[in-house]
Coordinates of C-alpha atoms and ligand atoms in Angstrom, one line a residue:
M1 CA -1.3 -24.0 -14.8
E2 CA 2.5 -24.1 -15.4
N3 CA 2.5 -21.4 -18.1
L4 CA 0.4 -19.2 -15.9
Q5 CA 3.0 -19.8 -13.2
S6 CA 5.9 -19.0 -15.6
R7 CA 4.2 -15.9 -16.8
I8 CA 3.8 -14.7 -13.1
E9 CA 7.5 -15.4 -12.5
E10 CA 8.5 -13.4 -15.5
H11 CA 6.3 -10.5 -14.5
I12 CA 7.8 -10.5 -11.0
E13 CA 11.3 -10.9 -12.3
K14 CA 11.0 -8.1 -14.8
L15 CA 9.4 -5.7 -12.3
S16 CA 12.0 -6.5 -9.7
Q17 CA 14.7 -5.1 -12.1
F18 CA 13.2 -1.7 -11.8
T19 CA 14.9 -0.7 -8.6
A20 CA 17.2 2.1 -7.6
T21 CA 19.1 -0.3 -5.4
P22 CA 20.0 -3.4 -7.5
G23 CA 21.3 -6.2 -5.4
N24 CA 19.9 -4.6 -2.3
G25 CA 16.1 -5.1 -2.6
T26 CA 13.4 -3.2 -4.4
T27 CA 13.5 0.6 -4.1
R28 CA 10.8 2.0 -6.5
L29 CA 9.7 5.4 -5.3
T30 CA 6.6 7.1 -6.8
Y31 CA 7.3 9.1 -10.0
S32 CA 10.9 7.9 -10.1
K33 CA 12.8 6.6 -13.1
E34 CA 12.1 3.0 -11.7
D35 CA 8.3 3.9 -11.5
R36 CA 8.4 5.0 -15.2
Q37 CA 10.2 1.7 -16.1
A38 CA 7.6 -0.5 -14.2
R39 CA 4.8 1.5 -15.6
D40 CA 6.0 1.1 -19.1
Y41 CA 6.2 -2.7 -18.6
L42 CA 2.7 -2.8 -17.2
I43 CA 1.3 -0.7 -20.0
G44 CA 2.9 -3.1 -22.5
K45 CA 1.3 -6.1 -20.8
M46 CA -2.0 -4.5 -20.4
K47 CA -2.1 -3.7 -24.2
E48 CA -0.8 -7.3 -25.0
Y49 CA -3.7 -8.7 -23.0
G50 CA -6.2 -6.5 -25.0
L51 CA -7.0 -4.0 -22.3
V52 CA -7.7 -0.3 -22.9
V53 CA -5.0 1.6 -20.9
R54 CA -5.7 4.9 -19.0
E55 CA -3.9 6.9 -16.4
D56 CA -5.5 9.4 -14.0
G57 CA -4.3 12.7 -12.7
F58 CA -2.4 11.0 -9.9
G59 CA -0.6 8.6 -12.2
N60 CA -2.7 5.5 -11.2
L61 CA -2.7 3.1 -14.1
F62 CA -5.9 1.3 -15.4
G63 CA -6.3 -1.5 -18.0
K64 CA -10.0 -2.0 -18.9
L65 CA -11.9 -4.9 -20.5
D66 CA -15.2 -3.4 -21.6
G67 CA -18.5 -5.1 -20.6
T68 CA -21.6 -5.6 -22.6
L69 CA -23.5 -3.1 -20.4
K70 CA -23.0 0.5 -21.4
D71 CA -21.6 2.9 -18.7
A72 CA -21.6 0.1 -16.0
P73 CA -19.5 0.1 -12.9
S74 CA -16.3 -1.9 -13.1
V75 CA -14.9 -4.7 -11.0
L76 CA -11.3 -3.5 -10.1
I77 CA -8.5 -6.0 -9.5
G78 CA -5.1 -4.9 -8.5
S79 CA -2.8 -3.4 -5.9
H80 CA 0.2 -0.9 -5.8
F81 CA 3.5 -0.9 -7.6
D82 CA 5.6 1.5 -5.5
S83 CA 7.9 0.1 -2.7
V84 CA 9.4 0.9 0.6
P85 CA 13.3 1.6 0.5
N86 CA 15.1 -1.7 0.1
G87 CA 11.9 -3.7 0.1
G88 CA 10.9 -6.9 -1.6
P89 CA 9.6 -7.6 -5.2
Y90 CA 6.3 -9.0 -4.1
D91 CA 4.8 -6.3 -1.8
G92 CA 2.3 -4.7 -4.3
P93 CA 3.4 -6.3 -7.6
A94 CA 2.0 -9.7 -6.7
G95 CA -1.5 -8.1 -6.6
V96 CA -1.0 -6.2 -9.9
V97 CA 0.4 -9.3 -11.6
A98 CA -2.6 -11.3 -10.4
G99 CA -5.0 -8.8 -11.9
L100 CA -3.2 -8.8 -15.1
E101 CA -3.3 -12.7 -15.4
V102 CA -7.0 -12.7 -14.4
A103 CA -7.6 -10.4 -17.5
A104 CA -5.5 -12.8 -19.6
L105 CA -7.8 -15.7 -18.5
F106 CA -10.8 -13.6 -19.6
A107 CA -9.2 -13.0 -23.0
K108 CA -7.9 -16.6 -23.5
N109 CA -11.4 -18.1 -22.6
Q110 CA -13.1 -15.4 -24.6
I111 CA -15.2 -14.4 -21.5
K112 CA -17.4 -11.4 -22.2
P113 CA -18.2 -9.6 -19.0
K114 CA -21.5 -7.8 -18.5
Y115 CA -19.8 -5.4 -16.1
P116 CA -16.3 -4.1 -17.1
L117 CA -13.1 -5.6 -15.6
E118 CA -10.4 -3.1 -14.7
I119 CA -6.9 -4.0 -13.7
I120 CA -5.4 -1.3 -11.5
A121 CA -1.8 -0.4 -10.5
L122 CA -1.8 2.2 -7.8
I123 CA 0.8 4.7 -6.8
E124 CA 2.4 5.7 -3.4
E125 CA 0.7 3.1 -1.2
E126 CA 3.8 3.0 0.9
G127 CA 4.2 6.7 1.3
A128 CA 8.0 6.3 1.0
R129 CA 8.4 9.5 -1.1
F130 CA 5.6 11.8 -0.1
G131 CA 4.7 10.5 3.4
G132 CA 1.3 9.2 4.8
G133 CA 0.8 6.4 2.1
L134 CA -2.3 4.9 0.4
M135 CA -2.1 8.0 -1.7
G136 CA -3.3 6.6 -5.1
S137 CA -6.4 5.0 -3.6
R138 CA -7.1 8.0 -1.3
G139 CA -6.9 10.2 -4.4
I140 CA -9.3 8.1 -6.4
T141 CA -11.8 8.0 -3.5
G142 CA -11.5 11.7 -2.7
L143 CA -10.2 11.0 0.8
L144 CA -7.1 12.9 -0.3
S145 CA -8.3 16.2 -1.9
E146 CA -6.6 17.5 -5.1
E147 CA -5.6 20.6 -3.1
N148 CA -3.8 18.6 -0.5
F149 CA -2.3 16.3 -3.2
K150 CA -0.7 19.3 -4.8
K151 CA 0.8 20.4 -1.5
L152 CA 2.7 17.3 -0.9
K153 CA 6.5 17.5 -1.3
D154 CA 9.3 14.9 -1.0
N155 CA 12.4 15.3 1.2
E156 CA 14.1 17.3 -1.5
G157 CA 11.1 19.7 -1.8
V158 CA 9.8 18.3 -5.1
S159 CA 6.0 18.5 -5.3
T160 CA 3.9 15.5 -6.5
E161 CA 2.9 17.4 -9.7
E162 CA 6.5 18.4 -10.6
A163 CA 7.6 14.8 -10.1
M164 CA 4.8 13.6 -12.2
V165 CA 5.6 15.9 -15.1
K166 CA 9.3 14.9 -14.8
I167 CA 8.5 11.3 -15.9
G168 CA 5.9 12.3 -18.5
L169 CA 2.7 12.1 -16.5
D170 CA -0.1 14.5 -16.8
P171 CA -1.5 15.9 -13.5
T172 CA -4.3 17.6 -15.3
L173 CA -6.1 14.3 -16.1
P174 CA -9.1 13.6 -14.0
K175 CA -8.3 12.7 -10.4
K176 CA -11.2 11.8 -8.1
R177 CA -13.4 9.0 -9.5
D178 CA -17.1 8.8 -9.1
P179 CA -17.7 5.9 -6.7
K180 CA -20.7 4.9 -8.9
T181 CA -18.1 3.7 -11.5
I182 CA -16.8 1.1 -9.2
K183 CA -18.7 -2.2 -8.5
A184 CA -16.1 -4.0 -6.4
F185 CA -12.3 -4.0 -5.7
L186 CA -10.3 -7.2 -5.3
E187 CA -6.7 -7.3 -4.0
L188 CA -4.2 -10.0 -3.7
H189 CA -1.3 -9.4 -1.4
I190 CA 1.5 -11.2 0.4
E191 CA 0.7 -11.9 4.0
Q192 CA 3.9 -10.1 5.2
G193 CA 3.6 -12.3 8.4
P194 CA 4.3 -16.0 9.4
I195 CA 0.7 -17.3 9.9
L196 CA 0.0 -18.9 6.5
E197 CA 3.4 -20.5 6.1
E198 CA 3.3 -21.9 9.7
K199 CA -0.3 -23.3 9.1
N200 CA 0.9 -24.6 5.6
I201 CA -2.2 -23.0 4.0
P202 CA -1.8 -21.5 0.6
I203 CA -4.7 -19.0 0.7
G204 CA -5.8 -16.4 3.4
V205 CA -9.2 -14.9 3.0
V206 CA -8.9 -11.5 4.7
E207 CA -11.8 -10.7 7.1
A208 CA -10.6 -7.4 8.5
I209 CA -7.7 -4.8 8.3
V210 CA -6.1 -3.0 11.3
G211 CA -6.7 0.6 11.8
L212 CA -3.6 2.9 11.5
T213 CA -2.3 6.3 11.9
Q214 CA 1.0 8.0 11.0
F215 CA 2.5 11.2 12.5
E216 CA 5.6 13.2 11.5
I217 CA 7.1 14.8 14.7
T218 CA 9.5 17.6 14.6
V219 CA 11.7 18.5 17.6
E220 CA 13.6 21.8 17.7
G221 CA 16.3 22.6 20.1
Q222 CA 19.6 24.7 19.7
A223 CA 22.6 23.6 17.6
G224 CA 25.9 24.1 19.3
H225 CA 29.5 22.9 19.5
A226 CA 29.9 19.4 20.9
G227 CA 33.1 20.3 22.7
T228 CA 32.5 23.6 24.2
T229 CA 28.8 23.4 25.3
P230 CA 28.4 22.3 28.9
M231 CA 26.0 19.4 29.4
D232 CA 23.6 21.5 31.6
R233 CA 23.3 24.1 28.9
R234 CA 22.1 22.1 25.9
A235 CA 18.7 21.8 24.0
D236 CA 19.6 18.6 22.2
A237 CA 16.9 17.7 19.7
L238 CA 18.2 14.2 19.2
V239 CA 18.4 13.3 22.8
T240 CA 14.7 14.5 23.3
A241 CA 13.7 12.4 20.2
A242 CA 15.6 9.4 21.5
Q243 CA 13.9 9.7 24.9
M244 CA 10.5 9.9 23.4
I245 CA 11.0 7.1 20.9
A246 CA 12.4 4.7 23.6
Q247 CA 9.1 5.0 25.4
F248 CA 6.9 3.9 22.5
P249 CA 7.2 0.1 22.8
S250 CA 5.9 0.3 26.5
L251 CA 3.0 2.6 25.2
A252 CA 1.9 -0.2 22.8
I253 CA 2.5 -3.0 25.1
E254 CA 0.5 -1.3 28.0
E255 CA -2.3 -0.8 25.5
G256 CA -2.2 -4.5 24.6
A257 CA -4.8 -6.2 22.1
G258 CA -1.9 -6.4 19.6
T259 CA -1.4 -2.7 19.4
V260 CA 2.0 -1.8 17.7
M261 CA 3.9 1.5 17.5
T262 CA 6.9 2.1 15.3
T263 CA 9.4 4.8 14.4
G264 CA 10.8 3.9 11.0
Q265 CA 12.2 7.2 9.8
L266 CA 14.5 9.7 11.7
H267 CA 16.3 12.6 10.2
V268 CA 18.8 14.7 12.1
F269 CA 19.7 18.3 11.3
P270 CA 22.4 19.5 10.6
N271 CA 23.7 15.9 11.1
G272 CA 27.3 16.8 12.0
A273 CA 29.3 14.4 14.3
N274 CA 30.5 17.4 16.3
V275 CA 27.3 19.4 16.3
I276 CA 24.6 19.3 18.9
P277 CA 21.5 18.4 16.8
K278 CA 19.3 21.5 16.3
K279 CA 16.3 19.6 14.8
T280 CA 15.1 16.0 14.5
V281 CA 12.1 14.8 12.3
F282 CA 10.8 11.3 12.9
T283 CA 7.7 9.3 12.1
V284 CA 5.4 7.4 14.4
D285 CA 3.2 4.7 13.1
I286 CA 0.5 3.3 15.4
R287 CA -1.9 0.3 14.6
S288 CA -4.5 -1.8 16.3
G289 CA -7.5 -3.9 15.5
K290 CA -9.9 -1.7 17.5
E291 CA -10.0 2.1 17.0
E292 CA -10.3 2.8 20.7
H293 CA -6.7 1.4 21.2
I294 CA -5.4 3.7 18.5
Q295 CA -7.1 6.7 20.2
N296 CA -5.7 5.8 23.6
V297 CA -2.1 5.6 22.2
I298 CA -2.5 8.9 20.3
R299 CA -3.7 10.5 23.6
K300 CA -0.6 9.1 25.5
L301 CA 1.7 10.3 22.6
N302 CA 0.3 13.8 23.0
E303 CA 0.9 13.7 26.7
L304 CA 4.4 12.6 26.2
I305 CA 5.0 15.5 23.7
E306 CA 3.5 18.0 26.2
S307 CA 5.8 16.8 28.9
Y308 CA 8.8 17.5 26.7
R309 CA 7.5 20.9 25.6
L310 CA 7.4 21.9 29.3
D311 CA 11.2 21.2 29.3
G312 CA 11.5 24.0 26.8
M313 CA 11.7 21.9 23.6
K314 CA 9.7 23.1 20.6
I315 CA 7.8 20.1 19.3
T316 CA 5.2 19.8 16.5
A317 CA 3.2 16.8 15.3
E318 CA 1.6 16.5 11.9
Q319 CA -0.9 13.7 11.4
Q320 CA -0.2 12.4 7.9
L321 CA -2.7 9.5 7.8
Y322 CA -5.6 8.1 9.8
M323 CA -7.6 5.0 8.8
Q324 CA -10.2 3.3 10.9
P325 CA -10.0 -0.6 11.1
K326 CA -12.0 -2.0 8.1
V327 CA -14.1 -5.2 7.7
M328 CA -14.2 -6.8 4.2
N329 CA -17.5 -7.2 2.3
R330 CA -19.3 -10.3 3.6
E331 CA -20.7 -11.3 0.2
I332 CA -17.2 -11.0 -1.4
V333 CA -15.6 -12.9 1.5
A334 CA -18.2 -15.7 0.9
L335 CA -17.5 -15.7 -2.9
L336 CA -13.8 -16.0 -2.4
K337 CA -14.2 -18.9 0.1
Q338 CA -16.6 -20.7 -2.2
A339 CA -14.2 -20.4 -5.1
S340 CA -11.4 -21.7 -3.0
S341 CA -13.4 -24.6 -2.1
D342 CA -14.6 -25.3 -5.6
L343 CA -11.0 -25.2 -6.8
E344 CA -10.0 -27.5 -3.7
T345 CA -7.5 -24.9 -2.6
P346 CA -7.1 -25.0 1.2
Y347 CA -7.8 -21.6 2.8
C348 CA -8.3 -20.0 6.2
S349 CA -9.7 -16.7 7.4
I350 CA -7.0 -14.1 8.4
N351 CA -6.9 -10.5 9.6
S352 CA -4.3 -8.0 8.1
G353 CA -1.7 -6.2 10.4
A354 CA -0.7 -4.2 7.4
G355 CA -2.6 -1.5 5.7
H356 CA -3.8 -1.9 2.2
D357 CA -5.5 0.1 -0.6
A358 CA -8.4 -2.2 -0.1
M359 CA -9.0 -0.4 3.2
V360 CA -9.6 2.8 1.3
F361 CA -11.7 1.4 -1.4
S362 CA -13.9 -0.2 1.3
D363 CA -15.3 3.3 2.0
V364 CA -16.9 3.5 -1.5
T365 CA -17.3 -0.1 -2.7
D366 CA -17.5 -3.8 -1.9
V367 CA -14.0 -5.1 -1.3
G368 CA -12.3 -8.4 -0.9
M369 CA -8.7 -9.4 -0.3
L370 CA -6.7 -12.6 -0.5
F371 CA -3.2 -13.3 1.1
I372 CA -0.6 -15.8 0.1
P373 CA 2.2 -17.0 2.4
S374 CA 5.4 -15.0 2.9
K375 CA 8.6 -17.1 3.2
D376 CA 9.8 -16.9 7.0
G377 CA 7.1 -14.2 7.4
L378 CA 9.4 -11.6 6.0
S379 CA 8.5 -8.4 4.1
H380 CA 9.7 -4.9 3.7
C381 CA 13.2 -6.3 3.1
P382 CA 15.2 -7.8 0.3
E383 CA 14.6 -11.3 1.6
E384 CA 10.9 -11.0 0.8
W385 CA 9.8 -14.1 -1.2
S386 CA 6.5 -15.8 -2.2
D387 CA 5.7 -18.8 -4.3
S388 CA 4.5 -18.1 -7.9
M389 CA 2.3 -21.2 -7.5
H390 CA 0.4 -19.5 -4.6
I391 CA -0.1 -16.4 -6.8
A392 CA -1.4 -18.7 -9.5
N393 CA -3.9 -20.1 -7.0
A394 CA -5.1 -16.6 -6.2
V395 CA -5.5 -15.8 -9.9
Q396 CA -7.8 -18.8 -10.3
I397 CA -9.8 -17.8 -7.3
F398 CA -10.2 -14.3 -8.5
F399 CA -11.0 -15.5 -12.0
E400 CA -14.0 -17.5 -10.7
T401 CA -15.0 -14.6 -8.5
A402 CA -14.6 -11.9 -11.1
K403 CA -16.8 -13.9 -13.5
K404 CA -19.5 -13.9 -10.9
L405 CA -19.1 -10.2 -10.0
T406 CA -18.9 -9.2 -13.7
E407 CA -21.9 -11.5 -14.5
A408 CA -19.7 -12.9 -17.4
S409 CA -20.8 -15.4 -20.0
S410 CA -18.4 -17.3 -22.1
N411 CA -18.7 -16.8 -25.8
D412 CA -18.2 -20.4 -26.6
Q413 CA -21.6 -21.4 -25.1
Ligands
HGY1 O1 2.5 0.0 6.0 C1 1.8 -0.9 5.6 O2 1.1 -1.6 6.3 C2 1.8 -1.1 4.1 O3 2.9 -1.9 3.8 N1 1.8 0.1 3.4
MN2 MN1 1.7 -3.5 0.1
MN3 MN1 4.3 -2.5 2.1

């Protein structure tokens, strides 16, 4: 197991070097120089492990081990390799690395699958550059249309396809994938919370993933001189945004049932210390285990917006993402639990408060997820850390599960 663990540590260490903020966490935005560096590393490893490498028209990366069955659907194993700004090195890459090492175990043990095994590295799950998130998986499943993909631009006005070409990707490659080519999707992810560590359990078998929605809200007032404009003659876009955002925690708490609401991004224009803000643009992220709670909070958000519009502020809200809560496939959950027991690896059931590509793939195929503990429950920050031994545990569980899902036989029989 130790050389598996040391290979995992090397992958994570190498990938963590591809960051725009060295010394201050992982910042690897989609189609950036750091994306290119990580992509080249993963392509090299996929080839070293005997996989046939392909990219699609979104820049998602696939490494395929063909099966004995012709034109059969693949078992996909992987996760995303983009990051939030100043995030951690495990959020996403832990799942891609786990997929890589499952493929390595197939090769090392000369396992010939009946159904193909594909390792997948997905783009723009975080939405840190183009907004919304889950972009790579939504593109593959068709939830994000090619037309809407092309319309997306980053904060500098660079479009997705322009950014792709800039790092040598080909947006004309096939985008949407026929769901009939996918047999199952497995994803390892760090828990990003405190439960597994507090329970001292190395594996969480995910039962369900919360529903989530994200809005971008724009408030427009009137710029003016901070010194000469009387307080009763202002239309201050930042004050209005602040008054709205300050009410979000109580909206979530009133809704209860673990509902959460977050503003993570706020831009102020023109952003001068002595200028009354003309415009603010901020995000709203709402999540809950039940869809009715999300709908209730969306309704209250719209009522709040309407009340400020009546005050004469121009406010627009663009919904960038909406995902219903998802339940993982029961058969795959059972396979993952059985494999954990057979390997004598303690596990528990767990639900996910974070969104994952698995929730998108669950619309088109059978999906299963494993979690491993996050140190101090921290994630989306430079302190994010997980134990490579836990990743190695997950690799073994996925290896046993993937052999069943691909109906593999070992050549040395
Ligand atoms: O936001 C999330 O839940 C994930 O980290 N993209
Ligand atoms: Mn993630
Ligand atoms: Mn994340």
